[in-house]
Coordinates of C-alpha atoms and ligand atoms in Angstrom, one line a residue:
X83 CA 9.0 -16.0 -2.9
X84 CA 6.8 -16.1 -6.2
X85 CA 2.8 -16.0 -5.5
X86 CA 1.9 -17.0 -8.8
X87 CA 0.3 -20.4 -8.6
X88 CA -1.8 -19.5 -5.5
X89 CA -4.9 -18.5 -7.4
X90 CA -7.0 -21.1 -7.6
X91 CA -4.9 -23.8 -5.7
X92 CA -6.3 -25.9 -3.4
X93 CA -6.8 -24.3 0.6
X94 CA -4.3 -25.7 2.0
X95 CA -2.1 -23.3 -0.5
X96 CA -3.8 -20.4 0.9
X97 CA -1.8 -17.6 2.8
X98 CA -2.9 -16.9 6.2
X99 CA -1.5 -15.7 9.7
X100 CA -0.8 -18.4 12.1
X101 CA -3.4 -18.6 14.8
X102 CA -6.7 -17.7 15.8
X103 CA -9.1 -15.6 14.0
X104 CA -12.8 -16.1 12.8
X105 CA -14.8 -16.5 10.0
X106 CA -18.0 -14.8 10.1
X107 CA -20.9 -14.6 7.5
X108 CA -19.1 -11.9 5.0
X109 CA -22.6 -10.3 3.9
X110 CA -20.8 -8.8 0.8
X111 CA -24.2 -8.2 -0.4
X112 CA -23.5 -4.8 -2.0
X113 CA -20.1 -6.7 -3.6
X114 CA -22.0 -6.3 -7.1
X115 CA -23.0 -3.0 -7.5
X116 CA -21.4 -0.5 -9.4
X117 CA -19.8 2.6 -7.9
X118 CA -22.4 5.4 -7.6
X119 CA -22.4 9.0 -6.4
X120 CA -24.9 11.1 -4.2
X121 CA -26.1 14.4 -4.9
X122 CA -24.2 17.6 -3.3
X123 CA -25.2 18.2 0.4
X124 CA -26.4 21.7 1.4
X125 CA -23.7 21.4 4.0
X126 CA -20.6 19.3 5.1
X127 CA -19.4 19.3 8.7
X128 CA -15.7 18.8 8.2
X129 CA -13.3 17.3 11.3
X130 CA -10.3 19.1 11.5
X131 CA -9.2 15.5 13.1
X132 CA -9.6 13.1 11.1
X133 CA -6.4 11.8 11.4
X134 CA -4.1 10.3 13.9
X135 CA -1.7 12.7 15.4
X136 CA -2.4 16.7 15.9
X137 CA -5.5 18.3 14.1
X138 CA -5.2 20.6 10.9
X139 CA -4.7 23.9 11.9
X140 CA -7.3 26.3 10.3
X141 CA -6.4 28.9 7.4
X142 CA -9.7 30.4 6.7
X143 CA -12.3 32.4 9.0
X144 CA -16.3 32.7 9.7
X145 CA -17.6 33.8 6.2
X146 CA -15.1 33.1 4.0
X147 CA -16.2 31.7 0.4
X148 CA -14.6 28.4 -0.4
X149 CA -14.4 26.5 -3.2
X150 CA -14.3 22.6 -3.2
X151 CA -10.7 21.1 -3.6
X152 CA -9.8 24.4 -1.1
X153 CA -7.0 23.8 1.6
X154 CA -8.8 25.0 4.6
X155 CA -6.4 23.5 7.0
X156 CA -2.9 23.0 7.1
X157 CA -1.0 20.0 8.6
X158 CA 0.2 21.6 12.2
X159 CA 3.1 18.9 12.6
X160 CA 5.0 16.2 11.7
X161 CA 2.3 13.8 12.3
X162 CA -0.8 15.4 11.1
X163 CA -2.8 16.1 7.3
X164 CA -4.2 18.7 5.3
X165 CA -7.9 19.6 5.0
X166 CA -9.6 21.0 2.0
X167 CA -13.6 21.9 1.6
X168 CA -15.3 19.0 -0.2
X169 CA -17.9 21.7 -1.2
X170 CA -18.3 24.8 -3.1
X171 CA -19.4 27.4 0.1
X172 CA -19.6 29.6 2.9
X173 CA -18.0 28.7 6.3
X174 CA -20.9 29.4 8.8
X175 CA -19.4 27.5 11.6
X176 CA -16.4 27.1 13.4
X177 CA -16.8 25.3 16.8
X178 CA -14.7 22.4 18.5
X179 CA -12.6 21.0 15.4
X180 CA -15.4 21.8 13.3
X181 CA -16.0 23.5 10.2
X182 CA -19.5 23.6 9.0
X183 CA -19.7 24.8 4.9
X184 CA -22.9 25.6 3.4
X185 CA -23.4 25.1 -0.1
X186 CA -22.8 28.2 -2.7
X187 CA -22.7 26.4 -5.6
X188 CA -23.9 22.7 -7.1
X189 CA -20.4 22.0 -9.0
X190 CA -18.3 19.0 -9.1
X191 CA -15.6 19.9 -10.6
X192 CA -12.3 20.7 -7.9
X193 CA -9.6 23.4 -7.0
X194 CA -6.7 21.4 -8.6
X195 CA -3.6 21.1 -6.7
X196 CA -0.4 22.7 -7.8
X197 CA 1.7 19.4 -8.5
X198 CA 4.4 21.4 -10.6
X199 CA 8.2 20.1 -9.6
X200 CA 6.7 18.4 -6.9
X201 CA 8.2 14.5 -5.2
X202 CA 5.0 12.1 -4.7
X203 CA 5.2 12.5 -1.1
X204 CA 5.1 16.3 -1.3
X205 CA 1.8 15.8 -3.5
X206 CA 0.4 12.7 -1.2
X207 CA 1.1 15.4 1.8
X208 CA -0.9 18.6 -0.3
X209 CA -3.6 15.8 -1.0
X210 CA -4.5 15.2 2.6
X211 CA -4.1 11.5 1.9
X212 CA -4.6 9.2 4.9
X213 CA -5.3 5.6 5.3
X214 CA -8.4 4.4 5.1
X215 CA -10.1 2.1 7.6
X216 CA -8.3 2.4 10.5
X217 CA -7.0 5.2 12.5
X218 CA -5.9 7.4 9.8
X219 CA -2.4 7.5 9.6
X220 CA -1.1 9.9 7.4
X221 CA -0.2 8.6 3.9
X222 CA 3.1 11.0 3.6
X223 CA 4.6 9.9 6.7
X224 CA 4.4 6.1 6.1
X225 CA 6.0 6.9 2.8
X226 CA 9.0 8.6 4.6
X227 CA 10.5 6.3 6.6
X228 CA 13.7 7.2 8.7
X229 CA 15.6 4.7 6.5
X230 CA 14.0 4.3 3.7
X231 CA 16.7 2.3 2.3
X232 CA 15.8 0.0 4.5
X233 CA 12.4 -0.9 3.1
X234 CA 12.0 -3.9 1.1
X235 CA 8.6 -4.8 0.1
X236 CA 4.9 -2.7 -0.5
X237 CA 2.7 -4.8 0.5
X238 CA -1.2 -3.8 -0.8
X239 CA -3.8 -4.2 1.9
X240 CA -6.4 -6.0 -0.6
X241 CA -7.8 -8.3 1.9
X242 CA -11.0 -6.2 2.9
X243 CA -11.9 -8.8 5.5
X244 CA -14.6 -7.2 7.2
X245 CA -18.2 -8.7 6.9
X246 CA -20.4 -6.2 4.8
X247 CA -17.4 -3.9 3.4
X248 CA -16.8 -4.4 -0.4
X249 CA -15.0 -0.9 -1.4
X250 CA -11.9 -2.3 -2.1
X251 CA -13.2 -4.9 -4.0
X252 CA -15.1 -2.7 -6.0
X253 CA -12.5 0.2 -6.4
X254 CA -9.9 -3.5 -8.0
X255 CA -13.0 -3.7 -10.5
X256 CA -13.6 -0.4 -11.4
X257 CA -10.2 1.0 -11.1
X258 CA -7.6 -1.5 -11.8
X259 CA -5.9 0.2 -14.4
X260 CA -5.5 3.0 -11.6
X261 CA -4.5 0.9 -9.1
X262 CA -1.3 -0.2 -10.8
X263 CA -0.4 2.9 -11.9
X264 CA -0.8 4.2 -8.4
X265 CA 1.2 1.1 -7.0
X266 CA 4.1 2.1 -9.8
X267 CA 4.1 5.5 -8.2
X268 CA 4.8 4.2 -5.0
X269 CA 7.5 1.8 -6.5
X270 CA 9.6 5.1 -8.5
X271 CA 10.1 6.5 -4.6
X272 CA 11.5 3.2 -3.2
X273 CA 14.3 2.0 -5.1
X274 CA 15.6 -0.3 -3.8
X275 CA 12.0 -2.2 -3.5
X276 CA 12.2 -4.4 -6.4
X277 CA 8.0 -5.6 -5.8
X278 CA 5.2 -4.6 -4.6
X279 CA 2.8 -7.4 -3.3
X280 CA -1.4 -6.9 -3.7
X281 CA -3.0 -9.3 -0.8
X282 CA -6.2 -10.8 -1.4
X283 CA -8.6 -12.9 0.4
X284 CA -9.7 -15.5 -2.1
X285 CA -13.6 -14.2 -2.0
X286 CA -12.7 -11.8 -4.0
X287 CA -12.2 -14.5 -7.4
X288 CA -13.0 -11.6 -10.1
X289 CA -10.8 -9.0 -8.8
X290 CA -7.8 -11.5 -8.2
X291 CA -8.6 -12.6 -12.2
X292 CA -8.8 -9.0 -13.3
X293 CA -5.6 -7.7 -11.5
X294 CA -3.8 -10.9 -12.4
X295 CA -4.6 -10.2 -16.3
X296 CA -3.5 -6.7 -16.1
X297 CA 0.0 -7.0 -14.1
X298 CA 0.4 -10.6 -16.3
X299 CA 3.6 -9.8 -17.8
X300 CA 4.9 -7.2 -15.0
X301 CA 7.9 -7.9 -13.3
X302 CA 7.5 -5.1 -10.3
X303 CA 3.9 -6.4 -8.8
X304 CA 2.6 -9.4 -7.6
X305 CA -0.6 -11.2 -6.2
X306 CA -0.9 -12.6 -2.7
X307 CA -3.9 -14.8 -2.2
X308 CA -5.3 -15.2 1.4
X309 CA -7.5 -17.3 2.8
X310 CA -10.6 -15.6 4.2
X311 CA -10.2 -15.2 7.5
X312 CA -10.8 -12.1 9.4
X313 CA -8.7 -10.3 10.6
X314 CA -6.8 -10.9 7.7
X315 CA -6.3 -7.4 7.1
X316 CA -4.5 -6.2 10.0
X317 CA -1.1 -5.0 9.4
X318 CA 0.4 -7.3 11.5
X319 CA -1.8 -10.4 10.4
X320 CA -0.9 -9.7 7.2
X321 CA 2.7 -9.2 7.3
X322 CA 2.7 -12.8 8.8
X323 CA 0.7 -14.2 6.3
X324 CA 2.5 -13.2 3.2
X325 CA 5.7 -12.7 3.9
X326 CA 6.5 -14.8 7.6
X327 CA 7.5 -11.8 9.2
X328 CA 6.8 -10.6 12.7
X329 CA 6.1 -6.9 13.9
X330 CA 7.9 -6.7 17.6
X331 CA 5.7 -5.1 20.4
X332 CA 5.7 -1.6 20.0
X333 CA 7.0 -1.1 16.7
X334 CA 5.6 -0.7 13.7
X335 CA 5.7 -2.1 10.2
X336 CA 8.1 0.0 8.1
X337 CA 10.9 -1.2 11.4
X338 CA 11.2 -4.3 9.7
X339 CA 11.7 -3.3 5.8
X340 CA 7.4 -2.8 5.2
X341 CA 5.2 -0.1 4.4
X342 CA 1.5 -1.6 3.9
X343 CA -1.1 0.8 1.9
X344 CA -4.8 -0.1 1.5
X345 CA -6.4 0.0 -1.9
X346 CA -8.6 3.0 -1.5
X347 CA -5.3 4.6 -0.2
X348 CA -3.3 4.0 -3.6
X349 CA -6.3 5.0 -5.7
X350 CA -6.3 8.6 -3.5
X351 CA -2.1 8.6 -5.0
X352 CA -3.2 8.1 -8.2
X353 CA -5.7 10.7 -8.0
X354 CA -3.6 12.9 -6.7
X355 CA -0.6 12.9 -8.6
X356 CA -3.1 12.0 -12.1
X357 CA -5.8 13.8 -11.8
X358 CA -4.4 16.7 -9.3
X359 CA -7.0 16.0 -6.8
X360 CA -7.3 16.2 -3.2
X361 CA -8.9 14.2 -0.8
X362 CA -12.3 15.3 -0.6
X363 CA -14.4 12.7 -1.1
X364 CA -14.4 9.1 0.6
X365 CA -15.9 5.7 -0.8
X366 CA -18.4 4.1 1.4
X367 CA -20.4 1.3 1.7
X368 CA -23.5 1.6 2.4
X369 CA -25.1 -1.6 3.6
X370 CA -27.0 -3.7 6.7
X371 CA -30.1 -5.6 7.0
X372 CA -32.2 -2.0 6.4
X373 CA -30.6 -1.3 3.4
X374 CA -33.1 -2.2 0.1
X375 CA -30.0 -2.1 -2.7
X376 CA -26.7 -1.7 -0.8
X377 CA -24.3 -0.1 -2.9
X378 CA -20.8 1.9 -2.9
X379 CA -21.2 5.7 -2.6
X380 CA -18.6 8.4 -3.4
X381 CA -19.6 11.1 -0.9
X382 CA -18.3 14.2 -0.2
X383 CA -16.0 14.3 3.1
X384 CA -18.2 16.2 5.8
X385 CA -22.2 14.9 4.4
X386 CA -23.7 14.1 7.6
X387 CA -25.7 10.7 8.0
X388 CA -28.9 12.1 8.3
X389 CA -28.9 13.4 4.8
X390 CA -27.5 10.3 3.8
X391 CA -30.3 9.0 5.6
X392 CA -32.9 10.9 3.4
X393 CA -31.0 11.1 0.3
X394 CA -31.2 7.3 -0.3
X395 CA -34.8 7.0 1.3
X396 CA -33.9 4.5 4.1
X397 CA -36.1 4.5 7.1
X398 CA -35.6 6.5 9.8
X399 CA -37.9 5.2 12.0
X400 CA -37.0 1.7 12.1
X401 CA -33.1 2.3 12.4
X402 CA -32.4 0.4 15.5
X403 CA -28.3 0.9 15.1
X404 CA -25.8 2.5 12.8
X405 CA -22.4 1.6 12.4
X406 CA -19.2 3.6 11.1
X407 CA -16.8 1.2 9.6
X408 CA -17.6 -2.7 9.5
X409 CA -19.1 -4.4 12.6
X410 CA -15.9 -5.7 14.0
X411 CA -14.2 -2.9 14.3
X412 CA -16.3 -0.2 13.5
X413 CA -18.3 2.3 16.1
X414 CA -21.8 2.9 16.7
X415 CA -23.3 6.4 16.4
X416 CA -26.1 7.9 17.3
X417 CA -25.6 11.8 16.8
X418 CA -27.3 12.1 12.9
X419 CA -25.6 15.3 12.5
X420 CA -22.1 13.7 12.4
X421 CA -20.1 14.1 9.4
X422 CA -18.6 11.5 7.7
X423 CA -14.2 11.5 7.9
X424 CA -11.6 10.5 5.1
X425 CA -11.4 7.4 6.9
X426 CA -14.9 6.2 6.7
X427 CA -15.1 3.0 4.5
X428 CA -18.9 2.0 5.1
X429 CA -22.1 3.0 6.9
X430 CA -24.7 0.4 7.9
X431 CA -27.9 0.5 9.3
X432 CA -29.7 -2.4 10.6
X433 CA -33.5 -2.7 11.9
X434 CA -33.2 -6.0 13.9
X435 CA -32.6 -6.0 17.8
X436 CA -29.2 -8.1 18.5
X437 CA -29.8 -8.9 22.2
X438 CA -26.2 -8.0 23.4
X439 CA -27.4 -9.1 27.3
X440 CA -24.1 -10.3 29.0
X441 CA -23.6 -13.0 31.8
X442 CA -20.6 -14.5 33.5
X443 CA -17.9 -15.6 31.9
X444 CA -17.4 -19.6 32.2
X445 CA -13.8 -19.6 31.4
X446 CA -14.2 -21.5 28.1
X447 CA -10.6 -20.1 26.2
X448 CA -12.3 -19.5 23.1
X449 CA -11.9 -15.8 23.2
X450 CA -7.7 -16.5 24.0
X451 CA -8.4 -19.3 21.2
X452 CA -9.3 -16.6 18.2
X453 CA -6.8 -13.6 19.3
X454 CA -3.9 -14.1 16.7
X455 CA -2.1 -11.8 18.5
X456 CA -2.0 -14.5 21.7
X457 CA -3.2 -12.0 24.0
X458 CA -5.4 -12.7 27.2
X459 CA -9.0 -11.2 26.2
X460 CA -10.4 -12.7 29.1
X461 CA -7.9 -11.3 31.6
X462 CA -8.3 -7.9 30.0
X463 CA -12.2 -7.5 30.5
X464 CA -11.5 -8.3 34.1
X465 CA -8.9 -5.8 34.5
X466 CA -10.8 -2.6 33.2
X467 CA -13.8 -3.5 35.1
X468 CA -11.6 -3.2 38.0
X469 CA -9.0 -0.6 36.8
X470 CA -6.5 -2.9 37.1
X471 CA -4.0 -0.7 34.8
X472 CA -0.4 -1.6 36.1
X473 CA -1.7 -5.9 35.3
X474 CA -3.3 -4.6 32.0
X475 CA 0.1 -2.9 31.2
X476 CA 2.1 -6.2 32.5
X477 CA -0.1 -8.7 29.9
X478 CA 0.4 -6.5 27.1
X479 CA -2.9 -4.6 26.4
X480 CA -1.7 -2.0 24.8
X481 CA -0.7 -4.4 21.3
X482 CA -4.6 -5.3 21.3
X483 CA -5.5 -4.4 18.0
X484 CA -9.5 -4.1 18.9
X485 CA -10.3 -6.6 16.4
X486 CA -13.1 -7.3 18.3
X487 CA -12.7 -11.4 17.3
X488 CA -13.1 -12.2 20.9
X489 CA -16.4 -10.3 22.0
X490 CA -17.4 -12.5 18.9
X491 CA -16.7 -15.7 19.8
X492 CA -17.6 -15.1 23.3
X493 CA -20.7 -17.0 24.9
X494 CA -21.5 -15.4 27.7
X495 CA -21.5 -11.9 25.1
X496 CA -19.0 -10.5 26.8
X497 CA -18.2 -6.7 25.4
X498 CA -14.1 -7.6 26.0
X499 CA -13.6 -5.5 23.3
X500 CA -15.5 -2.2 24.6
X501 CA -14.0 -3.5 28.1
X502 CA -10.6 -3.3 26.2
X503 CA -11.2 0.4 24.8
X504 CA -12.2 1.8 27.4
X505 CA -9.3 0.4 30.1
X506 CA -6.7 1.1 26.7
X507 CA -8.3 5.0 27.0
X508 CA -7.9 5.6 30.8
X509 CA -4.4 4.3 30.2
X510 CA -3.4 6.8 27.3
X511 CA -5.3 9.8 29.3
X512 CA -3.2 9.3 32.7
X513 CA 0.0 9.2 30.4
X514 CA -1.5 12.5 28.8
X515 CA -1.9 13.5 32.7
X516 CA -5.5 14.5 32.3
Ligands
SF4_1385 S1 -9.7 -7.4 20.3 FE1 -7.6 -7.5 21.0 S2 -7.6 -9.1 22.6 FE2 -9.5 -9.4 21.4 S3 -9.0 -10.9 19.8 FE3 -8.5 -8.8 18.9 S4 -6.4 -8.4 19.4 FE4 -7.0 -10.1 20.7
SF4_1386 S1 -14.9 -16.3 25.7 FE1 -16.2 -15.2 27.2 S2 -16.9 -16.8 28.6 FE2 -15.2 -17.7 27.4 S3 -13.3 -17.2 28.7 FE3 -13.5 -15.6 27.2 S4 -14.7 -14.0 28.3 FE4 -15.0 -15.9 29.4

């Protein structure tokens, strides 16, 4: 299937997945502004779980000096990621997954990692790489696949459909060049993979233009065009829309011949295997309706939102909510202390009161209507307010992605997606037997 004539075609050319979905304001206000970097915290509070599957397991002890690029944590299993200090400093703290670092020394400049005689994934696995955005898969795991002959296509999560978020679309400005080169990388460890396939939602003209100019006569990548249309840039969704392929229940993508890496992701290859660093800091947007010049920020993994907070002089006082990732699928925090993970794409801050007062739902379908998954939203939030497990099980609630398009559309404002979390989480703790 060639992609080449989508640019610029009419709509009705556009890729997209089948049903439902939304299309809310995108706010990509910060969309313009170049990459920028924050000054060096005094201290990082680092996670030694960040990612899905068991946390690092620590290497260093209570007063140790570190030095930024350090591996302070090993992967403890299959399913787990390295660590390394994102500063240069002392560890003062170690307390619940935590290590707290305070500053030594103001340098930028990084421990290098030994990449001599070493495979990509070996070097993607020393990096700490882990996907960005979502739960935090790690990067070495998806890229060793039980039979990897078996895998077919790379498919480049480009969309960045969540409203505010515009890393991605910066990082396919700023670091084109890089991305290709990291996408190549991938390509030399699959084989038999003869393309790798960017997907982007059609907002994003001047990347799509860019990429398209640099790849132009490359045989190994192509372009994908979506329409915009959130959530566009789940796995599954996206799988459907570019290459009409379904993930079963239960499985995941590389089952059915795909692995799917997000932008930032590739960029952390290149670096790694390039520049021989690890991954220590994280590309965030920083946006909301409190924000005077939103903007993409390199910031060290570990700087906690409060100095954030002070370091780019937004108001304190008037912060009525701040949310981790976009506001679909992102979380609100209120803990100022917390330090930011590798999988943090975009803090923002907002001032206005959103009156989130629910009432009764009138059975209207809309929120079935927008799952494009064609789950049963509705049935759901009735289920976990009556811990009604064994029916949640029964109607499938465990494939909900927590898109969060049906608390969206909902007019009675519903919380079916925090309903969903929180029956999905009493479900995973009673198989845990806690
Ligand atoms: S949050 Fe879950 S149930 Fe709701 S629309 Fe998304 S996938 Fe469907
Ligand atoms: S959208 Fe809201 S009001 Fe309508 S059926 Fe779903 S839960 Fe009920």
């Amino acid at each position: 299937m060639s992609y080449e004539n989508d640019q610029g075609g009419s709509l009705m050319n556009l890729l997209s997945f089948k049903r439902g979905g939304i299309h809310p304001a995108d706010n990509k206000i910060s969309s313009k502004s170049y990459i920028k970097t924050i000054k060096t915290p005094n201290t990082v509070n680092i996670s030694l779980s960040q990612h899905i599957g068991s946390p690092a397991k620590l290497i260093v002890k209570l007063g140790d000096i570190v030095k930024r690029g350090q591996l302070i944590a090993e992967a403890s299993s299959y399913i787990s990621a390295n660590i390394h200090s994102s500063i240069n400093g002392k560890i003062s703290k170690i307390e619940n997954n935590n290590v707290v670092i305070e500053k030594t020394i103001d340098d930028t400049s990084y421990l290098e990692l030994n990449t001599e005689n070493k495979t990509i994934k070996e070097i993607v696995k020393d990096a700490g790489i882990i996907g960005k955005g979502g739960a935090g898969f790690p990067t070495h795991v998806k890229l060793s696949p039980k039979e990897q002959e078996k895998i077919n296509t790379i498919l480049i999560n480009a969309a960045e459909c969540e409203p505010y978020l515009t890393a991605d679309h910066r990082l396919m400005l700023e670091k084109a060049k890089e991305l290709v080169y990291g996408i190549k990388l991938i390509l030399k460890e699959f084989k038999n993979v003869p393309k790798a396939i960017i997907a982007i939602e059609n907002n994003k003209p001047d990347a799509i233009a860019l990429l398209k100019s640099i790849i132009k006569n490359d045989n190994e990548i192509q372009i994908a065009v979506l329409k915009t249309r959130y959530p566009q840039g789940g796995e599954k969704q996206l799988i459907q829309a570019v290459l009409d392929l379904e993930v079963p229940t239960g499985e995941l993508p590389f089952n059915i011949g795909v692995i799917v890496l997000n932008v930032a992701t590739i960029i952390s290859i290149y670096e790694a295997y390039f520049n021989k660093k690890p991954l220590i800091d994280t590309l965030v947007t920083i946006s909301g309706d409190l924000i005077k010049e939103p903007s993409n920020y390199l910031i060290p993994i570990g700087t906690s939102i409060d100095y954030i907070i002070n370091e780019l002089n937004i108001e304190k006082d008037i912060i009525t909510k701040i949310i981790i990732g976009g506001p679909l699928m992102g979380f609100t925090i209120s803990d100022l202390n917390t330090g930011i993970n590798k999988t943090c794409s975009g803090i923002l801050f907002f001032k206005n009161k959103i009156s989130i007062k629910e009432r009764t739902c009138i059975n209207c379908g809309m929120c079935v209507d927008v799952c494009s998954l064609g789950l049963l939203p509705t049935k759901y939030a009735k289920y976990s307010k009556y811990d009604k497990m064994d029916e949640a099980l029964e109607a499938s609630i465990m494939d909900c992605t927590e898109c969060g398009c049906c608390s969206y559309i909902c007019p009675a404002k519903i919380e079916i997606v925090s309903w969903i979390k929180l029956l999905k989480n009493k479900i995973r703790n009673l198989k845990k037997g806690r």
